[in-house]
């Protein structure tokens, strides 16, 4: 009765929330399983950022609900952003739901499941759908548990919510107002992770460079976020620091300089541009210009010439003309992003943009999407080709999905590297000579310590 399967849609924040729920459930005696077929309880942790993401979760819920006909004790729940976005209206369309849990209530899942299971055992009345979508002061501190098993690379939630007003975006509605965890608690969590063998942390927040902005002081011209990075840099055992996502607004000099003085801060930034047209950025209520974005990129490259850049772009937002898109295409190509997520605009009810006409035809969105994807493939391939013949420092994460004896890890620029390895290397940073490249991954061979020096010696004794 207590086997739980959690399926996660959407962003890293959702992955982190799911992991925290899983950990809390384990602590309460539940067992977490790898497939819905083995589970007595299925929880979907959902995304609302585009309609497609919601439709996927709704379709899945419908299919899972059928199981109730043969197995009335089966428990089905929806958590996260879609629960928050659609609210109780979801129960009207999906009356078989047992649980609807909002984005500030993940920590209540164990207790809610306990109640449902008790009612299943005939110990209480069978409740209608249990719904908790309220806001909760302090809930940002509740996403902190990790499992017992080692995570070479771990996500750490540093804040929740967003106070921006991007016209297209549902997130302020689903995640609520911006709230920060205390710096001490975050650093403590990072220390605990390091003690269990974590080597890399990715600090997560809707807009990480806003961290602490409305509550904590600047010190020596450094923002609270930069101060946090400095403190994480001090944690022994942590070798690599990443974060996602910063916002171009407020990407100040101190953060740029952090790339020059914090050796653990990896040379990779995901910096959402959204559009290369100032007119569209204004319509999106994104408070920066393309020129300012370019300036940040130049500053970063001046400090770390090897820095890898990633971005988010929306194509076909309301009123985006061919000329607007041409500007996006030009900046996108010129900047030479190593990685990018390109989205076709999807109207979200409740956002300001939903009141504007979704006037770019779908085939035009498709074409613009493809244009950018082709450019991305070219730049990504060029970067990967440039690695061939060189040696990359790779943090080994585990066995590769395919290939006997193959292992996978990432280089500082966040590129996936595949190479023949061994289980004892997991969690180590090893030198890998890159021998092959493709658009999205590179392959190589371990450089064994002393191997280069040993070669002539062998020749001499042969
Ligand atoms: N339509 C398309 N893409 C969107 N994003 C956010 N809202 C929408 C929307 N309504 C994209 C943005 C954001 C990323 C997480 O999702 O590019 O940065």
GROMACS .gro file of C-alpha atoms and ligand atoms in nm:
model
  480
    1UNK     CA    1   0.000   0.000   0.000
    2UNK     CA    2   0.292   0.235   0.036
    3UNK     CA    3   0.481   0.219  -0.290
    4UNK     CA    4   0.499   0.563  -0.451
    5UNK     CA    5   0.597   0.666  -0.801
    6UNK     CA    6   0.660   1.034  -0.870
    7UNK     CA    7   0.663   1.154  -1.230
    8UNK     CA    8   0.813   1.496  -1.289
    9UNK     CA    9   0.739   1.736  -1.574
   10UNK     CA   10   0.920   2.061  -1.648
   11UNK     CA   11   1.214   2.242  -1.498
   12UNK     CA   12   1.498   2.165  -1.255
   13UNK     CA   13   1.303   2.333  -0.979
   14UNK     CA   14   1.034   2.068  -1.026
   15UNK     CA   15   1.295   1.792  -1.021
   16UNK     CA   16   1.427   1.929  -0.697
   17UNK     CA   17   1.079   1.956  -0.544
   18UNK     CA   18   1.006   1.595  -0.643
   19UNK     CA   19   1.331   1.475  -0.488
   20UNK     CA   20   1.250   1.655  -0.164
   21UNK     CA   21   0.901   1.500  -0.157
   22UNK     CA   22   1.052   1.157  -0.224
   23UNK     CA   23   1.295   1.202   0.061
   24UNK     CA   24   1.024   1.312   0.304
   25UNK     CA   25   0.812   1.014   0.200
   26UNK     CA   26   1.098   0.770   0.254
   27UNK     CA   27   1.155   0.912   0.600
   28UNK     CA   28   0.789   0.842   0.671
   29UNK     CA   29   0.817   0.475   0.571
   30UNK     CA   30   0.701   0.494   0.211
   31UNK     CA   31   0.904   0.323  -0.058
   32UNK     CA   32   0.977   0.502  -0.382
   33UNK     CA   33   0.954   0.290  -0.698
   34UNK     CA   34   1.078   0.338  -1.051
   35UNK     CA   35   0.759   0.274  -1.244
   36UNK     CA   36   0.391   0.355  -1.219
   37UNK     CA   37   0.306  -0.014  -1.266
   38UNK     CA   38   0.466  -0.111  -0.936
   39UNK     CA   39   0.310   0.178  -0.746
   40UNK     CA   40   0.011   0.206  -0.513
   41UNK     CA   41   0.037   0.583  -0.532
   42UNK     CA   42   0.124   0.791  -0.837
   43UNK     CA   43   0.204   1.159  -0.795
   44UNK     CA   44   0.251   1.382  -1.097
   45UNK     CA   45   0.461   1.690  -1.033
   46UNK     CA   46   0.346   1.920  -1.309
   47UNK     CA   47   0.449   2.217  -1.523
   48UNK     CA   48   0.227   2.501  -1.647
   49UNK     CA   49   0.469   2.711  -1.846
   50UNK     CA   50   0.328   2.605  -2.184
   51UNK     CA   51   0.000   2.446  -2.280
   52UNK     CA   52   0.174   2.137  -2.413
   53UNK     CA   53   0.321   2.064  -2.069
   54UNK     CA   54  -0.023   2.081  -1.909
   55UNK     CA   55  -0.183   1.866  -2.180
   56UNK     CA   56   0.077   1.594  -2.126
   57UNK     CA   57   0.001   1.576  -1.754
   58UNK     CA   58  -0.375   1.587  -1.810
   59UNK     CA   59  -0.352   1.303  -2.064
   60UNK     CA   60  -0.144   1.100  -1.821
   61UNK     CA   61  -0.388   1.161  -1.537
   62UNK     CA   62  -0.678   1.045  -1.754
   63UNK     CA   63  -0.500   0.720  -1.841
   64UNK     CA   64  -0.395   0.654  -1.482
   65UNK     CA   65  -0.745   0.725  -1.351
   66UNK     CA   66  -0.874   0.426  -1.550
   67UNK     CA   67  -0.684   0.204  -1.309
   68UNK     CA   68  -0.928   0.302  -1.038
   69UNK     CA   69  -1.199   0.093  -1.204
   70UNK     CA   70  -1.011  -0.227  -1.124
   71UNK     CA   71  -0.815  -0.102  -0.826
   72UNK     CA   72  -1.027   0.137  -0.617
   73UNK     CA   73  -0.750   0.177  -0.358
   74UNK     CA   74  -0.511   0.322  -0.613
   75UNK     CA   75  -0.414   0.679  -0.519
   76UNK     CA   76  -0.357   0.949  -0.778
   77UNK     CA   77  -0.231   1.298  -0.707
   78UNK     CA   78  -0.130   1.612  -0.893
   79UNK     CA   79   0.127   1.843  -0.741
   80UNK     CA   80   0.302   2.161  -0.842
   81UNK     CA   81   0.250   2.430  -1.101
   82UNK     CA   82  -0.049   2.293  -1.292
   83UNK     CA   83  -0.228   2.218  -0.964
   84UNK     CA   84  -0.163   2.576  -0.857
   85UNK     CA   85  -0.255   2.722  -1.194
   86UNK     CA   86  -0.581   2.538  -1.255
   87UNK     CA   87  -0.682   2.497  -0.894
   88UNK     CA   88  -1.001   2.318  -0.798
   89UNK     CA   89  -1.129   2.339  -1.154
   90UNK     CA   90  -0.899   2.043  -1.219
   91UNK     CA   91  -1.109   1.830  -0.987
   92UNK     CA   92  -1.415   1.904  -1.199
   93UNK     CA   93  -1.247   1.764  -1.509
   94UNK     CA   94  -1.058   1.490  -1.324
   95UNK     CA   95  -1.294   1.381  -1.045
   96UNK     CA   96  -1.083   1.071  -0.975
   97UNK     CA   97  -0.803   1.276  -0.829
   98UNK     CA   98  -0.725   1.200  -0.465
   99UNK     CA   99  -0.478   1.476  -0.409
  100UNK     CA  100  -0.417   1.828  -0.538
  101UNK     CA  101  -0.108   1.989  -0.388
  102UNK     CA  102   0.013   2.342  -0.461
  103UNK     CA  103   0.370   2.467  -0.498
  104UNK     CA  104   0.397   2.583  -0.135
  105UNK     CA  105   0.266   2.256   0.009
  106UNK     CA  106   0.505   1.985  -0.106
  107UNK     CA  107   0.609   1.922   0.255
  108UNK     CA  108   0.252   1.828   0.344
  109UNK     CA  109   0.237   1.534   0.102
  110UNK     CA  110   0.339   1.264   0.356
  111UNK     CA  111   0.069   1.369   0.600
  112UNK     CA  112  -0.192   1.390   0.325
  113UNK     CA  113  -0.100   1.042   0.199
  114UNK     CA  114  -0.113   0.904   0.554
  115UNK     CA  115  -0.470   1.033   0.580
  116UNK     CA  116  -0.569   0.883   0.248
  117UNK     CA  117  -0.417   0.546   0.336
  118UNK     CA  118  -0.596   0.541   0.669
  119UNK     CA  119  -0.925   0.596   0.494
  120UNK     CA  120  -0.834   0.311   0.256
  121UNK     CA  121  -0.789   0.081   0.554
  122UNK     CA  122  -1.143   0.167   0.661
  123UNK     CA  123  -1.016   0.375   0.951
  124UNK     CA  124  -1.202   0.684   0.843
  125UNK     CA  125  -1.444   0.816   0.585
  126UNK     CA  126  -1.315   0.823   0.227
  127UNK     CA  127  -1.247   1.187   0.167
  128UNK     CA  128  -1.325   1.372  -0.152
  129UNK     CA  129  -1.013   1.507  -0.324
  130UNK     CA  130  -0.770   1.646  -0.065
  131UNK     CA  131  -0.682   1.993  -0.185
  132UNK     CA  132  -0.417   2.228  -0.049
  133UNK     CA  133  -0.324   2.520  -0.269
  134UNK     CA  134  -0.277   2.789  -0.007
  135UNK     CA  135   0.027   3.012   0.032
  136UNK     CA  136   0.241   2.932   0.332
  137UNK     CA  137   0.489   3.162   0.501
  138UNK     CA  138   0.827   2.991   0.532
  139UNK     CA  139   0.753   2.718   0.275
  140UNK     CA  140   1.072   2.815   0.084
  141UNK     CA  141   1.273   2.655   0.368
  142UNK     CA  142   1.094   2.320   0.332
  143UNK     CA  143   1.273   2.209   0.014
  144UNK     CA  144   1.595   2.095   0.181
  145UNK     CA  145   1.597   1.715   0.226
  146UNK     CA  146   1.805   1.491   0.004
  147UNK     CA  147   1.809   1.113  -0.004
  148UNK     CA  148   2.073   0.905   0.169
  149UNK     CA  149   2.237   0.794  -0.153
  150UNK     CA  150   2.524   0.994  -0.293
  151UNK     CA  151   2.446   1.256  -0.558
  152UNK     CA  152   2.763   1.358  -0.741
  153UNK     CA  153   2.578   1.664  -0.868
  154UNK     CA  154   2.290   1.806  -0.664
  155UNK     CA  155   2.034   2.084  -0.697
  156UNK     CA  156   1.991   2.325  -0.407
  157UNK     CA  157   1.684   2.548  -0.394
  158UNK     CA  158   1.782   2.894  -0.270
  159UNK     CA  159   1.456   3.080  -0.325
  160UNK     CA  160   1.103   3.042  -0.451
  161UNK     CA  161   0.866   3.258  -0.651
  162UNK     CA  162   0.903   3.556  -0.881
  163UNK     CA  163   0.797   3.921  -0.864
  164UNK     CA  164   0.856   4.007  -1.229
  165UNK     CA  165   0.574   4.079  -1.470
  166UNK     CA  166   0.681   3.920  -1.797
  167UNK     CA  167   0.360   3.931  -1.998
  168UNK     CA  168   0.387   3.574  -2.130
  169UNK     CA  169   0.473   3.400  -1.805
  170UNK     CA  170   0.252   3.203  -1.569
  171UNK     CA  171   0.523   3.142  -1.309
  172UNK     CA  172   0.445   3.436  -1.073
  173UNK     CA  173   0.094   3.290  -1.051
  174UNK     CA  174   0.206   2.931  -0.993
  175UNK     CA  175   0.509   2.995  -0.769
  176UNK     CA  176   0.390   3.303  -0.583
  177UNK     CA  177   0.589   3.601  -0.459
  178UNK     CA  178   0.967   3.594  -0.428
  179UNK     CA  179   1.090   3.436  -0.100
  180UNK     CA  180   1.450   3.362  -0.002
  181UNK     CA  181   1.599   3.090   0.215
  182UNK     CA  182   1.849   3.200   0.473
  183UNK     CA  183   2.211   3.195   0.359
  184UNK     CA  184   2.314   2.989   0.663
  185UNK     CA  185   2.056   2.721   0.587
  186UNK     CA  186   2.163   2.700   0.224
  187UNK     CA  187   2.531   2.671   0.317
  188UNK     CA  188   2.448   2.409   0.578
  189UNK     CA  189   2.261   2.204   0.317
  190UNK     CA  190   2.560   2.231   0.081
  191UNK     CA  191   2.794   2.115   0.360
  192UNK     CA  192   2.573   1.813   0.433
  193UNK     CA  193   2.570   1.727   0.063
  194UNK     CA  194   2.948   1.756   0.044
  195UNK     CA  195   2.980   1.525   0.345
  196UNK     CA  196   2.775   1.264   0.156
  197UNK     CA  197   2.996   1.292  -0.151
  198UNK     CA  198   2.840   1.566  -0.362
  199UNK     CA  199   3.101   1.740  -0.577
  200UNK     CA  200   2.886   1.984  -0.772
  201UNK     CA  201   2.591   2.199  -0.667
  202UNK     CA  202   2.352   2.389  -0.889
  203UNK     CA  203   2.180   2.671  -0.702
  204UNK     CA  204   1.821   2.702  -0.815
  205UNK     CA  205   1.580   2.991  -0.819
  206UNK     CA  206   1.341   3.163  -1.058
  207UNK     CA  207   1.580   3.461  -1.071
  208UNK     CA  208   1.886   3.367  -0.870
  209UNK     CA  209   2.057   3.705  -0.897
  210UNK     CA  210   1.759   3.854  -0.713
  211UNK     CA  211   1.849   3.634  -0.418
  212UNK     CA  212   1.816   3.831  -0.093
  213UNK     CA  213   1.764   4.158  -0.279
  214UNK     CA  214   1.473   4.283  -0.075
  215UNK     CA  215   1.607   4.167   0.262
  216UNK     CA  216   1.983   4.131   0.280
  217UNK     CA  217   2.245   4.406   0.252
  218UNK     CA  218   2.512   4.451  -0.014
  219UNK     CA  219   2.858   4.401   0.138
  220UNK     CA  220   3.163   4.563  -0.029
  221UNK     CA  221   2.951   4.626  -0.336
  222UNK     CA  222   2.856   4.259  -0.356
  223UNK     CA  223   2.497   4.146  -0.390
  224UNK     CA  224   2.357   3.884  -0.153
  225UNK     CA  225   2.377   3.632  -0.439
  226UNK     CA  226   2.746   3.695  -0.496
  227UNK     CA  227   2.800   3.668  -0.121
  228UNK     CA  228   2.623   3.333  -0.126
  229UNK     CA  229   2.846   3.213  -0.411
  230UNK     CA  230   3.151   3.313  -0.207
  231UNK     CA  231   3.028   3.113   0.089
  232UNK     CA  232   2.956   2.805  -0.121
  233UNK     CA  233   3.305   2.842  -0.272
  234UNK     CA  234   3.440   2.791   0.084
  235UNK     CA  235   3.269   2.454   0.135
  236UNK     CA  236   3.529   2.177   0.131
  237UNK     CA  237   3.445   1.886  -0.093
  238UNK     CA  238   3.238   2.095  -0.334
  239UNK     CA  239   3.445   2.132  -0.650
  240UNK     CA  240   3.198   2.290  -0.888
  241UNK     CA  241   2.928   2.553  -0.854
  242UNK     CA  242   2.658   2.630  -1.109
  243UNK     CA  243   2.331   2.821  -1.090
  244UNK     CA  244   2.013   2.869  -1.288
  245UNK     CA  245   1.860   3.101  -1.386
  246UNK     CA  246   1.988   3.455  -1.359
  247UNK     CA  247   1.802   3.746  -1.520
  248UNK     CA  248   1.981   3.998  -1.743
  249UNK     CA  249   1.837   4.273  -1.526
  250UNK     CA  250   2.058   4.290  -1.220
  251UNK     CA  251   2.343   4.089  -1.373
  252UNK     CA  252   2.587   4.336  -1.222
  253UNK     CA  253   2.961   4.375  -1.229
  254UNK     CA  254   3.010   4.184  -0.899
  255UNK     CA  255   2.851   3.875  -1.049
  256UNK     CA  256   3.056   3.904  -1.368
  257UNK     CA  257   3.369   3.937  -1.157
  258UNK     CA  258   3.277   3.632  -0.953
  259UNK     CA  259   3.364   3.432  -1.267
  260UNK     CA  260   3.714   3.569  -1.243
  261UNK     CA  261   3.773   3.512  -0.873
  262UNK     CA  262   3.573   3.205  -0.768
  263UNK     CA  263   3.760   2.905  -0.910
  264UNK     CA  264   3.475   2.666  -0.836
  265UNK     CA  265   3.225   2.872  -1.035
  266UNK     CA  266   3.199   2.687  -1.365
  267UNK     CA  267   3.230   2.883  -1.691
  268UNK     CA  268   2.871   2.832  -1.801
  269UNK     CA  269   2.578   3.073  -1.780
  270UNK     CA  270   2.218   3.021  -1.877
  271UNK     CA  271   2.098   3.376  -1.943
  272UNK     CA  272   1.749   3.403  -2.093
  273UNK     CA  273   1.731   3.658  -2.376
  274UNK     CA  274   1.373   3.574  -2.490
  275UNK     CA  275   1.390   3.805  -2.793
  276UNK     CA  276   1.648   3.999  -2.991
  277UNK     CA  277   1.406   4.284  -3.063
  278UNK     CA  278   1.385   4.572  -2.815
  279UNK     CA  279   1.031   4.633  -2.927
  280UNK     CA  280   0.931   4.276  -2.838
  281UNK     CA  281   1.128   4.286  -2.511
  282UNK     CA  282   0.930   4.597  -2.415
  283UNK     CA  283   0.604   4.429  -2.506
  284UNK     CA  284   0.712   4.132  -2.293
  285UNK     CA  285   0.793   4.373  -2.007
  286UNK     CA  286   1.148   4.243  -1.995
  287UNK     CA  287   1.338   4.536  -1.845
  288UNK     CA  288   1.661   4.534  -2.050
  289UNK     CA  289   1.770   4.604  -2.405
  290UNK     CA  290   1.950   4.382  -2.652
  291UNK     CA  291   2.245   4.617  -2.621
  292UNK     CA  292   2.261   4.560  -2.246
  293UNK     CA  293   2.240   4.183  -2.298
  294UNK     CA  294   2.531   4.200  -2.542
  295UNK     CA  295   2.726   4.408  -2.291
  296UNK     CA  296   2.684   4.141  -2.021
  297UNK     CA  297   2.802   3.875  -2.265
  298UNK     CA  298   3.108   4.085  -2.356
  299UNK     CA  299   3.192   4.144  -1.990
  300UNK     CA  300   3.161   3.773  -1.913
  301UNK     CA  301   3.382   3.682  -2.207
  302UNK     CA  302   3.639   3.939  -2.101
  303UNK     CA  303   3.660   3.779  -1.756
  304UNK     CA  304   3.631   3.414  -1.874
  305UNK     CA  305   3.712   3.381  -2.244
  306UNK     CA  306   3.614   3.012  -2.231
  307UNK     CA  307   3.267   3.080  -2.087
  308UNK     CA  308   2.981   2.880  -2.240
  309UNK     CA  309   2.649   3.051  -2.287
  310UNK     CA  310   2.298   2.921  -2.296
  311UNK     CA  311   1.967   3.102  -2.335
  312UNK     CA  312   1.589   3.083  -2.368
  313UNK     CA  313   1.412   3.232  -2.669
  314UNK     CA  314   1.040   3.258  -2.738
  315UNK     CA  315   0.944   3.273  -3.106
  316UNK     CA  316   0.610   3.398  -3.230
  317UNK     CA  317   0.502   3.599  -2.931
  318UNK     CA  318   0.207   3.835  -2.996
  319UNK     CA  319   0.290   4.092  -3.260
  320UNK     CA  320   0.636   3.951  -3.344
  321UNK     CA  321   0.700   4.064  -3.702
  322UNK     CA  322   0.942   3.923  -3.955
  323UNK     CA  323   1.170   4.221  -3.879
  324UNK     CA  324   1.158   4.148  -3.504
  325UNK     CA  325   1.245   3.787  -3.568
  326UNK     CA  326   1.526   3.886  -3.801
  327UNK     CA  327   1.678   4.083  -3.513
  328UNK     CA  328   1.646   3.780  -3.284
  329UNK     CA  329   1.807   3.562  -3.547
  330UNK     CA  330   2.095   3.805  -3.590
  331UNK     CA  331   2.172   3.838  -3.215
  332UNK     CA  332   2.128   3.467  -3.166
  333UNK     CA  333   2.377   3.387  -3.442
  334UNK     CA  334   2.621   3.659  -3.344
  335UNK     CA  335   2.631   3.561  -2.977
  336UNK     CA  336   2.701   3.200  -3.069
  337UNK     CA  337   2.518   3.027  -2.786
  338UNK     CA  338   2.650   2.683  -2.693
  339UNK     CA  339   2.307   2.575  -2.578
  340UNK     CA  340   1.957   2.719  -2.606
  341UNK     CA  341   1.598   2.636  -2.533
  342UNK     CA  342   1.369   2.768  -2.802
  343UNK     CA  343   0.998   2.784  -2.737
  344UNK     CA  344   0.702   2.859  -2.954
  345UNK     CA  345   0.483   3.115  -2.780
  346UNK     CA  346   0.194   2.951  -2.598
  347UNK     CA  347  -0.080   3.174  -2.453
  348UNK     CA  348  -0.136   3.113  -2.080
  349UNK     CA  349  -0.465   3.227  -1.941
  350UNK     CA  350  -0.418   3.463  -1.650
  351UNK     CA  351  -0.112   3.630  -1.805
  352UNK     CA  352  -0.121   3.978  -1.960
  353UNK     CA  353  -0.019   3.843  -2.299
  354UNK     CA  354  -0.326   3.619  -2.302
  355UNK     CA  355  -0.531   3.932  -2.368
  356UNK     CA  356  -0.331   3.999  -2.682
  357UNK     CA  357  -0.399   3.820  -3.003
  358UNK     CA  358  -0.182   3.510  -3.057
  359UNK     CA  359  -0.137   3.636  -3.412
  360UNK     CA  360   0.172   3.456  -3.538
  361UNK     CA  361   0.051   3.151  -3.733
  362UNK     CA  362   0.176   2.815  -3.611
  363UNK     CA  363   0.366   2.738  -3.931
  364UNK     CA  364   0.554   3.068  -3.894
  365UNK     CA  365   0.638   2.979  -3.532
  366UNK     CA  366   0.761   2.641  -3.656
  367UNK     CA  367   0.980   2.799  -3.922
  368UNK     CA  368   1.131   3.051  -3.677
  369UNK     CA  369   1.190   2.774  -3.428
  370UNK     CA  370   1.369   2.569  -3.691
  371UNK     CA  371   1.582   2.861  -3.807
  372UNK     CA  372   1.715   2.908  -3.453
  373UNK     CA  373   1.761   2.536  -3.393
  374UNK     CA  374   1.974   2.512  -3.709
  375UNK     CA  375   2.192   2.800  -3.592
  376UNK     CA  376   2.222   2.643  -3.248
  377UNK     CA  377   2.329   2.309  -3.397
  378UNK     CA  378   2.599   2.486  -3.598
  379UNK     CA  379   2.740   2.671  -3.295
  380UNK     CA  380   2.715   2.374  -3.064
  381UNK     CA  381   2.895   2.157  -3.318
  382UNK     CA  382   3.164   2.418  -3.368
  383UNK     CA  383   3.226   2.436  -2.993
  384UNK     CA  384   3.240   2.056  -2.967
  385UNK     CA  385   3.475   2.026  -3.265
  386UNK     CA  386   3.708   2.275  -3.098
  387UNK     CA  387   3.743   2.038  -2.802
  388UNK     CA  388   3.875   1.749  -3.014
  389UNK     CA  389   4.241   1.676  -2.944
  390UNK     CA  390   4.235   1.865  -2.615
  391UNK     CA  391   4.196   1.740  -2.260
  392UNK     CA  392   3.882   1.824  -2.061
  393UNK     CA  393   3.839   1.802  -1.685
  394UNK     CA  394   3.534   1.580  -1.646
  395UNK     CA  395   3.330   1.529  -1.331
  396UNK     CA  396   3.224   1.165  -1.362
  397UNK     CA  397   2.853   1.118  -1.288
  398UNK     CA  398   2.794   0.750  -1.359
  399UNK     CA  399   2.754   0.482  -1.627
  400UNK     CA  400   2.639   0.607  -1.966
  401UNK     CA  401   2.294   0.498  -2.081
  402UNK     CA  402   2.444   0.304  -2.371
  403UNK     CA  403   2.766   0.113  -2.418
  404UNK     CA  404   2.932  -0.148  -2.199
  405UNK     CA  405   3.189   0.012  -1.966
  406UNK     CA  406   3.104   0.363  -2.088
  407UNK     CA  407   3.073   0.645  -1.838
  408UNK     CA  408   2.939   0.995  -1.857
  409UNK     CA  409   3.025   1.325  -1.700
  410UNK     CA  410   3.047   1.693  -1.779
  411UNK     CA  411   3.325   1.933  -1.859
  412UNK     CA  412   3.336   2.280  -1.698
  413UNK     CA  413   3.130   2.418  -1.989
  414UNK     CA  414   2.853   2.169  -1.902
  415UNK     CA  415   2.908   1.958  -2.213
  416UNK     CA  416   2.832   1.590  -2.176
  417UNK     CA  417   3.144   1.377  -2.221
  418UNK     CA  418   3.129   0.999  -2.279
  419UNK     CA  419   3.434   0.777  -2.230
  420UNK     CA  420   3.535   0.424  -2.123
  421UNK     CA  421   3.566   0.442  -1.744
  422UNK     CA  422   3.523   0.253  -1.420
  423UNK     CA  423   3.280   0.273  -1.126
  424UNK     CA  424   3.555   0.390  -0.889
  425UNK     CA  425   3.586   0.711  -1.093
  426UNK     CA  426   3.231   0.823  -1.015
  427UNK     CA  427   3.251   1.153  -0.827
  428UNK     CA  428   3.609   1.217  -0.940
  429UNK     CA  429   3.724   1.490  -1.173
  430UNK     CA  430   3.934   1.316  -1.437
  431UNK     CA  431   4.121   1.433  -1.748
  432UNK     CA  432   3.965   1.304  -2.069
  433UNK     CA  433   4.125   1.350  -2.410
  434UNK     CA  434   3.847   1.433  -2.656
  435UNK     CA  435   3.858   1.224  -2.970
  436UNK     CA  436   3.513   1.265  -3.130
  437UNK     CA  437   3.243   1.528  -3.141
  438UNK     CA  438   2.881   1.554  -3.247
  439UNK     CA  439   2.623   1.830  -3.204
  440UNK     CA  440   2.531   1.752  -2.846
  441UNK     CA  441   2.802   1.531  -2.690
  442UNK     CA  442   3.173   1.463  -2.715
  443UNK     CA  443   3.357   1.136  -2.663
  444UNK     CA  444   3.707   1.063  -2.547
  445UNK     CA  445   3.952   0.856  -2.349
  446UNK     CA  446   4.091   0.888  -1.999
  447UNK     CA  447   4.434   1.037  -1.977
  448UNK     CA  448   4.602   0.808  -1.727
  449UNK     CA  449   4.833   0.971  -1.477
  450UNK     CA  450   5.190   0.947  -1.604
  451UNK     CA  451   5.082   0.776  -1.926
  452UNK     CA  452   5.236   1.040  -2.150
  453UNK     CA  453   5.571   1.024  -1.968
  454UNK     CA  454   5.560   0.643  -1.961
  455UNK     CA  455   5.524   0.600  -2.335
  456UNK     CA  456   5.886   0.665  -2.441
  457UNK     CA  457   6.007   0.446  -2.155
  458UNK     CA  458   5.813   0.151  -2.295
  459UNK     CA  459   5.964   0.220  -2.632
  460UNK     CA  460   6.311   0.213  -2.480
  461UNK     CA  461   6.265  -0.122  -2.304
  462UNK     CA  462   6.096  -0.293  -2.600
  463LIG     N1  463   0.513   3.042  -2.416
  463LIG     C1  464   0.632   2.995  -2.461
  463LIG     N2  465   0.742   2.989  -2.385
  463LIG     C2  466   0.733   3.034  -2.259
  463LIG     N3  467   0.823   3.043  -2.161
  463LIG     C3  468   0.764   3.094  -2.051
  463LIG     N4  469   0.636   3.121  -2.075
  463LIG     C4  470   0.613   3.085  -2.206
  463LIG     C5  471   0.499   3.088  -2.290
  463LIG     N5  472   0.382   3.136  -2.248
  463LIG     C6  473   0.964   3.003  -2.178
  463LIG     C7  474   1.059   3.120  -2.151
  463LIG     C8  475   1.119   3.085  -2.018
  463LIG     C9  476   1.120   2.934  -2.025
  463LIG    C10  477   1.135   2.865  -1.895
  463LIG     O1  478   0.997   2.904  -2.084
  463LIG     O2  479   1.158   3.124  -2.252
  463LIG     O3  480   1.248   3.139  -1.999
   0.00000   0.00000   0.00000
